[in-house]
Short mmCIF file of the N, C-alpha and C atoms (twelve columns), coordinates in Angstrom:
data_MODEL
# 
_entry.id   MODEL 
# 
loop_
_atom_site.group_PDB 
_atom_site.id 
_atom_site.type_symbol 
_atom_site.label_atom_id 
_atom_site.label_alt_id 
_atom_site.label_comp_id 
_atom_site.label_asym_id 
_atom_site.label_seq_id 
_atom_site.Cartn_x 
_atom_site.Cartn_y 
_atom_site.Cartn_z 
_atom_site.pdbx_PDB_model_num 
ATOM 1   N N  . UNK A 1   0.840   -1.182 0.000   1 
ATOM 2   C CA . UNK A 1   0.000   0.000  0.000   1 
ATOM 3   C C  . UNK A 1   0.887   1.248  0.000   1 
ATOM 4   N N  . UNK A 2   0.552   2.193  -0.859  1 
ATOM 5   C CA . UNK A 2   1.335   3.421  -0.981  1 
ATOM 6   C C  . UNK A 2   1.027   4.357  0.183   1 
ATOM 7   N N  . UNK A 3   2.047   5.005  0.653   1 
ATOM 8   C CA . UNK A 3   1.847   6.007  1.690   1 
ATOM 9   C C  . UNK A 3   1.463   7.324  1.030   1 
ATOM 10  N N  . UNK A 4   0.978   8.257  1.837   1 
ATOM 11  C CA . UNK A 4   0.626   9.578  1.296   1 
ATOM 12  C C  . UNK A 4   1.856   10.245 0.699   1 
ATOM 13  N N  . UNK A 5   3.012   10.054 1.335   1 
ATOM 14  C CA . UNK A 5   4.249   10.657 0.828   1 
ATOM 15  C C  . UNK A 5   4.654   10.037 -0.508  1 
ATOM 16  N N  . UNK A 6   4.523   8.723  -0.641  1 
ATOM 17  C CA . UNK A 6   4.834   8.061  -1.912  1 
ATOM 18  C C  . UNK A 6   3.891   8.520  -3.007  1 
ATOM 19  N N  . UNK A 7   2.601   8.633  -2.686  1 
ATOM 20  C CA . UNK A 7   1.622   9.110  -3.670  1 
ATOM 21  C C  . UNK A 7   1.949   10.531 -4.094  1 
ATOM 22  N N  . UNK A 8   2.342   11.380 -3.147  1 
ATOM 23  C CA . UNK A 8   2.700   12.763 -3.481  1 
ATOM 24  C C  . UNK A 8   3.943   12.794 -4.357  1 
ATOM 25  N N  . UNK A 9   4.920   11.939 -4.055  1 
ATOM 26  C CA . UNK A 9   6.124   11.861 -4.886  1 
ATOM 27  C C  . UNK A 9   5.777   11.424 -6.308  1 
ATOM 28  N N  . UNK A 10  4.886   10.436 -6.423  1 
ATOM 29  C CA . UNK A 10  4.494   9.922  -7.741  1 
ATOM 30  C C  . UNK A 10  3.770   10.990 -8.554  1 
ATOM 31  N N  . UNK A 11  2.802   11.675 -7.953  1 
ATOM 32  C CA . UNK A 11  2.051   12.680 -8.698  1 
ATOM 33  C C  . UNK A 11  2.927   13.885 -8.991  1 
ATOM 34  N N  . UNK A 12  3.847   14.214 -8.100  1 
ATOM 35  C CA . UNK A 12  4.783   15.306 -8.366  1 
ATOM 36  C C  . UNK A 12  5.643   14.971 -9.575  1 
ATOM 37  N N  . UNK A 13  6.136   13.742 -9.660  1 
ATOM 38  C CA . UNK A 13  6.950   13.328 -10.815 1 
ATOM 39  C C  . UNK A 13  6.130   13.370 -12.102 1 
ATOM 40  N N  . UNK A 14  4.877   12.932 -12.034 1 
ATOM 41  C CA . UNK A 14  3.999   12.980 -13.221 1 
ATOM 42  C C  . UNK A 14  3.780   14.405 -13.695 1 
ATOM 43  N N  . UNK A 15  3.502   15.288 -12.768 1 
ATOM 44  C CA . UNK A 15  3.237   16.680 -13.131 1 
ATOM 45  C C  . UNK A 15  4.512   17.359 -13.613 1 
ATOM 46  N N  . UNK A 16  5.639   17.064 -13.005 1 
ATOM 47  C CA . UNK A 16  6.916   17.626 -13.469 1 
ATOM 48  C C  . UNK A 16  7.203   17.192 -14.905 1 
ATOM 49  N N  . UNK A 17  6.902   15.942 -15.236 1 
ATOM 50  C CA . UNK A 17  7.101   15.452 -16.611 1 
ATOM 51  C C  . UNK A 17  6.166   16.177 -17.574 1 
ATOM 52  N N  . UNK A 18  4.921   16.367 -17.172 1 
ATOM 53  C CA . UNK A 18  3.969   17.100 -18.008 1 
ATOM 54  C C  . UNK A 18  4.432   18.537 -18.210 1 
ATOM 55  N N  . UNK A 19  4.923   19.181 -17.159 1 
ATOM 56  C CA . UNK A 19  5.407   20.555 -17.284 1 
ATOM 57  C C  . UNK A 19  6.627   20.640 -18.195 1 
ATOM 58  N N  . UNK A 20  7.476   19.628 -18.189 1 
ATOM 59  C CA . UNK A 20  8.626   19.612 -19.102 1 
ATOM 60  C C  . UNK A 20  8.150   19.563 -20.552 1 
ATOM 61  N N  . UNK A 21  7.130   18.761 -20.811 1 
ATOM 62  C CA . UNK A 21  6.557   18.696 -22.159 1 
ATOM 63  C C  . UNK A 21  5.878   20.016 -22.515 1 
ATOM 64  N N  . UNK A 22  5.151   20.573 -21.575 1 
ATOM 65  C CA . UNK A 22  4.464   21.846 -21.766 1 
ATOM 66  C C  . UNK A 22  5.476   22.954 -22.070 1 
ATOM 67  N N  . UNK A 23  6.571   22.968 -21.312 1 
ATOM 68  C CA . UNK A 23  7.634   23.947 -21.526 1 
ATOM 69  C C  . UNK A 23  8.207   23.845 -22.931 1 
ATOM 70  N N  . UNK A 24  8.493   22.635 -23.379 1 
ATOM 71  C CA . UNK A 24  9.060   22.444 -24.713 1 
ATOM 72  C C  . UNK A 24  8.097   22.944 -25.796 1 
ATOM 73  N N  . UNK A 25  6.808   22.692 -25.620 1 
ATOM 74  C CA . UNK A 25  5.830   23.141 -26.612 1 
ATOM 75  C C  . UNK A 25  5.647   24.652 -26.576 1 
ATOM 76  N N  . UNK A 26  5.620   25.249 -25.397 1 
ATOM 77  C CA . UNK A 26  5.533   26.710 -25.305 1 
ATOM 78  C C  . UNK A 26  6.689   27.334 -26.061 1 
ATOM 79  N N  . UNK A 27  7.869   26.795 -25.850 1 
ATOM 80  C CA . UNK A 27  9.069   27.380 -26.438 1 
ATOM 81  C C  . UNK A 27  9.071   27.296 -27.966 1 
ATOM 82  N N  . UNK A 28  8.305   26.368 -28.542 1 
ATOM 83  C CA . UNK A 28  8.203   26.281 -30.008 1 
ATOM 84  C C  . UNK A 28  7.090   27.173 -30.544 1 
ATOM 85  N N  . UNK A 29  6.207   27.648 -29.669 1 
ATOM 86  C CA . UNK A 29  5.031   28.431 -30.048 1 
ATOM 87  C C  . UNK A 29  4.104   27.642 -30.976 1 
ATOM 88  N N  . UNK A 30  4.088   26.327 -30.811 1 
ATOM 89  C CA . UNK A 30  3.189   25.455 -31.571 1 
ATOM 90  C C  . UNK A 30  1.932   25.247 -30.719 1 
ATOM 91  N N  . UNK A 31  1.010   26.188 -30.827 1 
ATOM 92  C CA . UNK A 31  -0.131  26.220 -29.922 1 
ATOM 93  C C  . UNK A 31  -1.125  25.088 -30.165 1 
ATOM 94  N N  . UNK A 32  -1.206  24.573 -31.364 1 
ATOM 95  C CA . UNK A 32  -2.092  23.434 -31.621 1 
ATOM 96  C C  . UNK A 32  -1.610  22.226 -30.821 1 
ATOM 97  N N  . UNK A 33  -0.310  22.009 -30.797 1 
ATOM 98  C CA . UNK A 33  0.244   20.898 -30.014 1 
ATOM 99  C C  . UNK A 33  0.145   21.185 -28.523 1 
ATOM 100 N N  . UNK A 34  0.293   22.439 -28.138 1 
ATOM 101 C CA . UNK A 34  0.146   22.812 -26.735 1 
ATOM 102 C C  . UNK A 34  -1.262  22.482 -26.251 1 
ATOM 103 N N  . UNK A 35  -2.249  22.766 -27.075 1 
ATOM 104 C CA . UNK A 35  -3.650  22.494 -26.714 1 
ATOM 105 C C  . UNK A 35  -3.890  21.009 -26.472 1 
ATOM 106 N N  . UNK A 36  -3.104  20.147 -27.112 1 
ATOM 107 C CA . UNK A 36  -3.266  18.702 -26.915 1 
ATOM 108 C C  . UNK A 36  -2.985  18.280 -25.471 1 
ATOM 109 N N  . UNK A 37  -2.246  19.088 -24.729 1 
ATOM 110 C CA . UNK A 37  -1.966  18.768 -23.329 1 
ATOM 111 C C  . UNK A 37  -3.092  19.207 -22.403 1 
ATOM 112 N N  . UNK A 38  -4.041  19.919 -22.931 1 
ATOM 113 C CA . UNK A 38  -5.197  20.362 -22.157 1 
ATOM 114 C C  . UNK A 38  -6.320  19.344 -22.312 1 
ATOM 115 N N  . UNK A 39  -7.291  19.398 -21.429 1 
ATOM 116 C CA . UNK A 39  -8.482  18.562 -21.518 1 
ATOM 117 C C  . UNK A 39  -9.425  19.213 -22.525 1 
ATOM 118 N N  . UNK A 40  -9.315  18.816 -23.775 1 
ATOM 119 C CA . UNK A 40  -10.114 19.453 -24.823 1 
ATOM 120 C C  . UNK A 40  -11.596 19.098 -24.732 1 
ATOM 121 N N  . UNK A 41  -11.948 18.153 -23.866 1 
ATOM 122 C CA . UNK A 41  -13.363 17.858 -23.624 1 
ATOM 123 C C  . UNK A 41  -13.975 18.823 -22.614 1 
ATOM 124 N N  . UNK A 42  -13.138 19.581 -21.947 1 
ATOM 125 C CA . UNK A 42  -13.620 20.554 -20.971 1 
ATOM 126 C C  . UNK A 42  -14.313 21.689 -21.730 1 
ATOM 127 N N  . UNK A 43  -15.599 21.910 -21.485 1 
ATOM 128 C CA . UNK A 43  -16.300 22.948 -22.241 1 
ATOM 129 C C  . UNK A 43  -15.912 24.372 -21.823 1 
ATOM 130 N N  . UNK A 44  -15.280 24.538 -20.655 1 
ATOM 131 C CA . UNK A 44  -14.958 25.871 -20.182 1 
ATOM 132 C C  . UNK A 44  -13.560 25.891 -19.534 1 
ATOM 133 N N  . UNK A 45  -12.515 25.862 -20.355 1 
ATOM 134 C CA . UNK A 45  -11.177 25.957 -19.760 1 
ATOM 135 C C  . UNK A 45  -10.963 27.342 -19.155 1 
ATOM 136 N N  . UNK A 46  -10.144 27.386 -18.130 1 
ATOM 137 C CA . UNK A 46  -9.810  28.644 -17.454 1 
ATOM 138 C C  . UNK A 46  -8.298  28.767 -17.444 1 
ATOM 139 N N  . UNK A 47  -7.792  29.936 -17.845 1 
ATOM 140 C CA . UNK A 47  -6.356  30.149 -17.911 1 
ATOM 141 C C  . UNK A 47  -6.035  31.539 -17.382 1 
ATOM 142 N N  . UNK A 48  -5.054  31.617 -16.502 1 
ATOM 143 C CA . UNK A 48  -4.594  32.902 -15.992 1 
ATOM 144 C C  . UNK A 48  -3.098  33.003 -16.281 1 
ATOM 145 N N  . UNK A 49  -2.718  33.673 -17.366 1 
ATOM 146 C CA . UNK A 49  -1.299  33.833 -17.678 1 
ATOM 147 C C  . UNK A 49  -0.596  34.655 -16.605 1 
ATOM 148 N N  . UNK A 50  0.682   34.364 -16.405 1 
ATOM 149 C CA . UNK A 50  1.422   35.041 -15.336 1 
ATOM 150 C C  . UNK A 50  1.537   36.545 -15.569 1 
ATOM 151 N N  . UNK A 51  1.516   37.005 -16.825 1 
ATOM 152 C CA . UNK A 51  1.652   38.443 -17.095 1 
ATOM 153 C C  . UNK A 51  0.295   39.137 -17.200 1 
ATOM 154 N N  . UNK A 52  -0.770  38.399 -17.018 1 
ATOM 155 C CA . UNK A 52  -2.129  38.876 -17.250 1 
ATOM 156 C C  . UNK A 52  -2.679  39.526 -15.999 1 
ATOM 157 N N  . UNK A 53  -3.320  40.672 -16.134 1 
ATOM 158 C CA . UNK A 53  -3.925  41.314 -14.967 1 
ATOM 159 C C  . UNK A 53  -5.420  41.549 -15.147 1 
ATOM 160 N N  . UNK A 54  -5.969  41.099 -16.257 1 
ATOM 161 C CA . UNK A 54  -7.372  41.389 -16.576 1 
ATOM 162 C C  . UNK A 54  -8.334  40.297 -16.119 1 
ATOM 163 N N  . UNK A 55  -7.914  39.415 -15.227 1 
ATOM 164 C CA . UNK A 55  -8.774  38.322 -14.795 1 
ATOM 165 C C  . UNK A 55  -8.525  37.081 -15.628 1 
ATOM 166 N N  . UNK A 56  -9.270  36.048 -15.362 1 
ATOM 167 C CA . UNK A 56  -9.075  34.770 -16.031 1 
ATOM 168 C C  . UNK A 56  -9.547  34.822 -17.483 1 
ATOM 169 N N  . UNK A 57  -8.860  34.065 -18.316 1 
ATOM 170 C CA . UNK A 57  -9.293  33.851 -19.697 1 
ATOM 171 C C  . UNK A 57  -10.132 32.584 -19.667 1 
ATOM 172 N N  . UNK A 58  -11.368 32.661 -20.145 1 
ATOM 173 C CA . UNK A 58  -12.258 31.501 -20.078 1 
ATOM 174 C C  . UNK A 58  -12.806 31.163 -21.450 1 
ATOM 175 N N  . UNK A 59  -12.929 29.876 -21.702 1 
ATOM 176 C CA . UNK A 59  -13.481 29.391 -22.959 1 
ATOM 177 C C  . UNK A 59  -12.395 29.156 -23.996 1 
ATOM 178 N N  . UNK A 60  -12.635 28.182 -24.870 1 
ATOM 179 C CA . UNK A 60  -11.639 27.803 -25.871 1 
ATOM 180 C C  . UNK A 60  -11.331 28.931 -26.842 1 
ATOM 181 N N  . UNK A 61  -12.332 29.679 -27.272 1 
ATOM 182 C CA . UNK A 61  -12.070 30.770 -28.217 1 
ATOM 183 C C  . UNK A 61  -11.117 31.791 -27.617 1 
ATOM 184 N N  . UNK A 62  -11.365 32.174 -26.374 1 
ATOM 185 C CA . UNK A 62  -10.519 33.170 -25.721 1 
ATOM 186 C C  . UNK A 62  -9.106  32.639 -25.470 1 
ATOM 187 N N  . UNK A 63  -8.984  31.376 -25.039 1 
ATOM 188 C CA . UNK A 63  -7.663  30.784 -24.805 1 
ATOM 189 C C  . UNK A 63  -6.875  30.734 -26.111 1 
ATOM 190 N N  . UNK A 64  -7.526  30.299 -27.175 1 
ATOM 191 C CA . UNK A 64  -6.826  30.215 -28.477 1 
ATOM 192 C C  . UNK A 64  -6.443  31.601 -28.992 1 
ATOM 193 N N  . UNK A 65  -7.285  32.614 -28.771 1 
ATOM 194 C CA . UNK A 65  -6.923  33.985 -29.163 1 
ATOM 195 C C  . UNK A 65  -5.721  34.487 -28.365 1 
ATOM 196 N N  . UNK A 66  -5.657  34.108 -27.091 1 
ATOM 197 C CA . UNK A 66  -4.500  34.498 -26.280 1 
ATOM 198 C C  . UNK A 66  -3.232  33.841 -26.829 1 
ATOM 199 N N  . UNK A 67  -3.308  32.538 -27.093 1 
ATOM 200 C CA . UNK A 67  -2.140  31.819 -27.593 1 
ATOM 201 C C  . UNK A 67  -1.694  32.338 -28.955 1 
ATOM 202 N N  . UNK A 68  -2.641  32.625 -29.815 1 
ATOM 203 C CA . UNK A 68  -2.328  32.968 -31.205 1 
ATOM 204 C C  . UNK A 68  -3.159  34.187 -31.613 1 
ATOM 205 N N  . UNK A 69  -2.798  35.385 -31.123 1 
ATOM 206 C CA . UNK A 69  -3.648  36.569 -31.326 1 
ATOM 207 C C  . UNK A 69  -3.779  37.004 -32.781 1 
ATOM 208 N N  . UNK A 70  -2.769  36.742 -33.584 1 
ATOM 209 C CA . UNK A 70  -2.825  37.065 -35.012 1 
ATOM 210 C C  . UNK A 70  -2.466  35.779 -35.759 1 
ATOM 211 N N  . UNK A 71  -3.464  34.943 -36.046 1 
ATOM 212 C CA . UNK A 71  -3.184  33.634 -36.645 1 
ATOM 213 C C  . UNK A 71  -2.255  33.729 -37.855 1 
ATOM 214 N N  . UNK A 72  -1.265  32.819 -37.866 1 
ATOM 215 C CA . UNK A 72  -0.312  32.776 -38.968 1 
ATOM 216 C C  . UNK A 72  0.842   33.753 -38.832 1 
ATOM 217 N N  . UNK A 73  0.843   34.547 -37.760 1 
ATOM 218 C CA . UNK A 73  1.893   35.540 -37.551 1 
ATOM 219 C C  . UNK A 73  2.625   35.237 -36.248 1 
ATOM 220 N N  . UNK A 74  3.944   35.211 -36.299 1 
ATOM 221 C CA . UNK A 74  4.727   35.035 -35.080 1 
ATOM 222 C C  . UNK A 74  4.762   36.384 -34.366 1 
ATOM 223 N N  . UNK A 75  4.173   36.440 -33.192 1 
ATOM 224 C CA . UNK A 75  4.049   37.684 -32.454 1 
ATOM 225 C C  . UNK A 75  5.282   37.928 -31.572 1 
ATOM 226 N N  . UNK A 76  5.856   36.854 -31.063 1 
ATOM 227 C CA . UNK A 76  7.037   36.945 -30.208 1 
ATOM 228 C C  . UNK A 76  8.221   36.293 -30.903 1 
ATOM 229 N N  . UNK A 77  9.390   36.880 -30.753 1 
ATOM 230 C CA . UNK A 77  10.579  36.268 -31.345 1 
ATOM 231 C C  . UNK A 77  10.883  34.936 -30.694 1 
ATOM 232 N N  . UNK A 78  10.728  34.866 -29.389 1 
ATOM 233 C CA . UNK A 78  11.029  33.628 -28.674 1 
ATOM 234 C C  . UNK A 78  10.316  33.625 -27.329 1 
ATOM 235 N N  . UNK A 79  10.074  32.434 -26.844 1 
ATOM 236 C CA . UNK A 79  9.521   32.237 -25.513 1 
ATOM 237 C C  . UNK A 79  10.431  31.227 -24.819 1 
ATOM 238 N N  . UNK A 80  10.716  31.461 -23.574 1 
ATOM 239 C CA . UNK A 80  11.490  30.495 -22.795 1 
ATOM 240 C C  . UNK A 80  10.879  30.407 -21.415 1 
ATOM 241 N N  . UNK A 81  10.174  29.326 -21.148 1 
ATOM 242 C CA . UNK A 81  9.603   29.065 -19.832 1 
ATOM 243 C C  . UNK A 81  10.456  28.024 -19.124 1 
ATOM 244 N N  . UNK A 82  10.633  28.198 -17.839 1 
ATOM 245 C CA . UNK A 82  11.330  27.202 -17.028 1 
ATOM 246 C C  . UNK A 82  10.487  26.952 -15.779 1 
ATOM 247 N N  . UNK A 83  10.061  25.712 -15.604 1 
ATOM 248 C CA . UNK A 83  9.285   25.307 -14.441 1 
ATOM 249 C C  . UNK A 83  10.220  24.597 -13.466 1 
ATOM 250 N N  . UNK A 84  10.101  24.920 -12.173 1 
ATOM 251 C CA . UNK A 84  10.950  24.280 -11.173 1 
ATOM 252 C C  . UNK A 84  10.213  24.210 -9.841  1 
ATOM 253 N N  . UNK A 85  10.832  23.527 -8.893  1 
ATOM 254 C CA . UNK A 85  10.278  23.404 -7.530  1 
ATOM 255 C C  . UNK A 85  8.833   22.913 -7.535  1 
ATOM 256 N N  . UNK A 86  8.578   21.867 -8.320  1 
ATOM 257 C CA . UNK A 86  7.232   21.306 -8.425  1 
ATOM 258 C C  . UNK A 86  6.911   20.516 -7.154  1 
ATOM 259 N N  . UNK A 87  5.757   20.800 -6.583  1 
ATOM 260 C CA . UNK A 87  5.243   20.054 -5.441  1 
ATOM 261 C C  . UNK A 87  3.764   19.814 -5.710  1 
ATOM 262 N N  . UNK A 88  3.325   18.576 -5.521  1 
ATOM 263 C CA . UNK A 88  1.930   18.259 -5.803  1 
ATOM 264 C C  . UNK A 88  1.411   17.239 -4.801  1 
ATOM 265 N N  . UNK A 89  0.097   17.188 -4.719  1 
ATOM 266 C CA . UNK A 89  -0.536  16.144 -3.914  1 
ATOM 267 C C  . UNK A 89  -1.915  15.865 -4.491  1 
ATOM 268 N N  . UNK A 90  -2.362  14.646 -4.304  1 
ATOM 269 C CA . UNK A 90  -3.714  14.272 -4.705  1 
ATOM 270 C C  . UNK A 90  -4.684  14.786 -3.652  1 
ATOM 271 N N  . UNK A 91  -5.767  15.404 -4.109  1 
ATOM 272 C CA . UNK A 91  -6.815  15.852 -3.197  1 
ATOM 273 C C  . UNK A 91  -8.092  15.045 -3.400  1 
ATOM 274 N N  . UNK A 92  -8.113  14.224 -4.438  1 
ATOM 275 C CA . UNK A 92  -9.176  13.258 -4.714  1 
ATOM 276 C C  . UNK A 92  -8.536  12.194 -5.605  1 
ATOM 277 N N  . UNK A 93  -9.254  11.133 -5.891  1 
ATOM 278 C CA . UNK A 93  -8.674  10.054 -6.689  1 
ATOM 279 C C  . UNK A 93  -8.151  10.521 -8.038  1 
ATOM 280 N N  . UNK A 94  -8.812  11.518 -8.637  1 
ATOM 281 C CA . UNK A 94  -8.408  11.966 -9.971  1 
ATOM 282 C C  . UNK A 94  -8.184  13.477 -10.044 1 
ATOM 283 N N  . UNK A 95  -7.878  14.096 -8.895  1 
ATOM 284 C CA . UNK A 95  -7.636  15.532 -8.846  1 
ATOM 285 C C  . UNK A 95  -6.368  15.783 -8.015  1 
ATOM 286 N N  . UNK A 96  -5.468  16.569 -8.593  1 
ATOM 287 C CA . UNK A 96  -4.247  16.940 -7.867  1 
ATOM 288 C C  . UNK A 96  -4.152  18.452 -7.800  1 
ATOM 289 N N  . UNK A 97  -3.469  18.929 -6.783  1 
ATOM 290 C CA . UNK A 97  -3.121  20.340 -6.663  1 
ATOM 291 C C  . UNK A 97  -1.606  20.400 -6.773  1 
ATOM 292 N N  . UNK A 98  -1.124  21.320 -7.598  1 
ATOM 293 C CA . UNK A 98  0.329   21.469 -7.784  1 
ATOM 294 C C  . UNK A 98  0.709   22.923 -7.674  1 
ATOM 295 N N  . UNK A 99  1.872   23.155 -7.118  1 
ATOM 296 C CA . UNK A 99  2.465   24.487 -7.106  1 
ATOM 297 C C  . UNK A 99  3.878   24.351 -7.676  1 
ATOM 298 N N  . UNK A 100 4.341   25.412 -8.318  1 
ATOM 299 C CA . UNK A 100 5.665   25.383 -8.911  1 
ATOM 300 C C  . UNK A 100 6.095   26.797 -9.194  1 
ATOM 301 N N  . UNK A 101 7.388   26.968 -9.437  1 
ATOM 302 C CA . UNK A 101 7.925   28.256 -9.856  1 
ATOM 303 C C  . UNK A 101 7.972   28.272 -11.367 1 
ATOM 304 N N  . UNK A 102 7.690   29.424 -11.946 1 
ATOM 305 C CA . UNK A 102 7.780   29.610 -13.400 1 
ATOM 306 C C  . UNK A 102 8.643   30.829 -13.655 1 
ATOM 307 N N  . UNK A 103 9.678   30.615 -14.420 1 
ATOM 308 C CA . UNK A 103 10.543  31.714 -14.821 1 
ATOM 309 C C  . UNK A 103 10.543  31.753 -16.327 1 
# 
């Protein structure tokens, strides 16, 4: 039987791996592939970018406009995200809470 600490270590490793993939996709600015890491069955995604001060971005149309504000045009020369200090725990059988640093 897994202990709470072992379960937290396991989910932390899973989320850290997902963030590494997410980081690589952000850095390519390939937003279609980035969206594949999201739950596309969710009818109302919520996203709060770290530089955003206007409240949460909600809904697929708004999230996609944020990712790609001028379709077909590279808006930024480069993006470099670095995720570190990942800590997570399960709060239900299929729900985890994670905190991490983003630079």
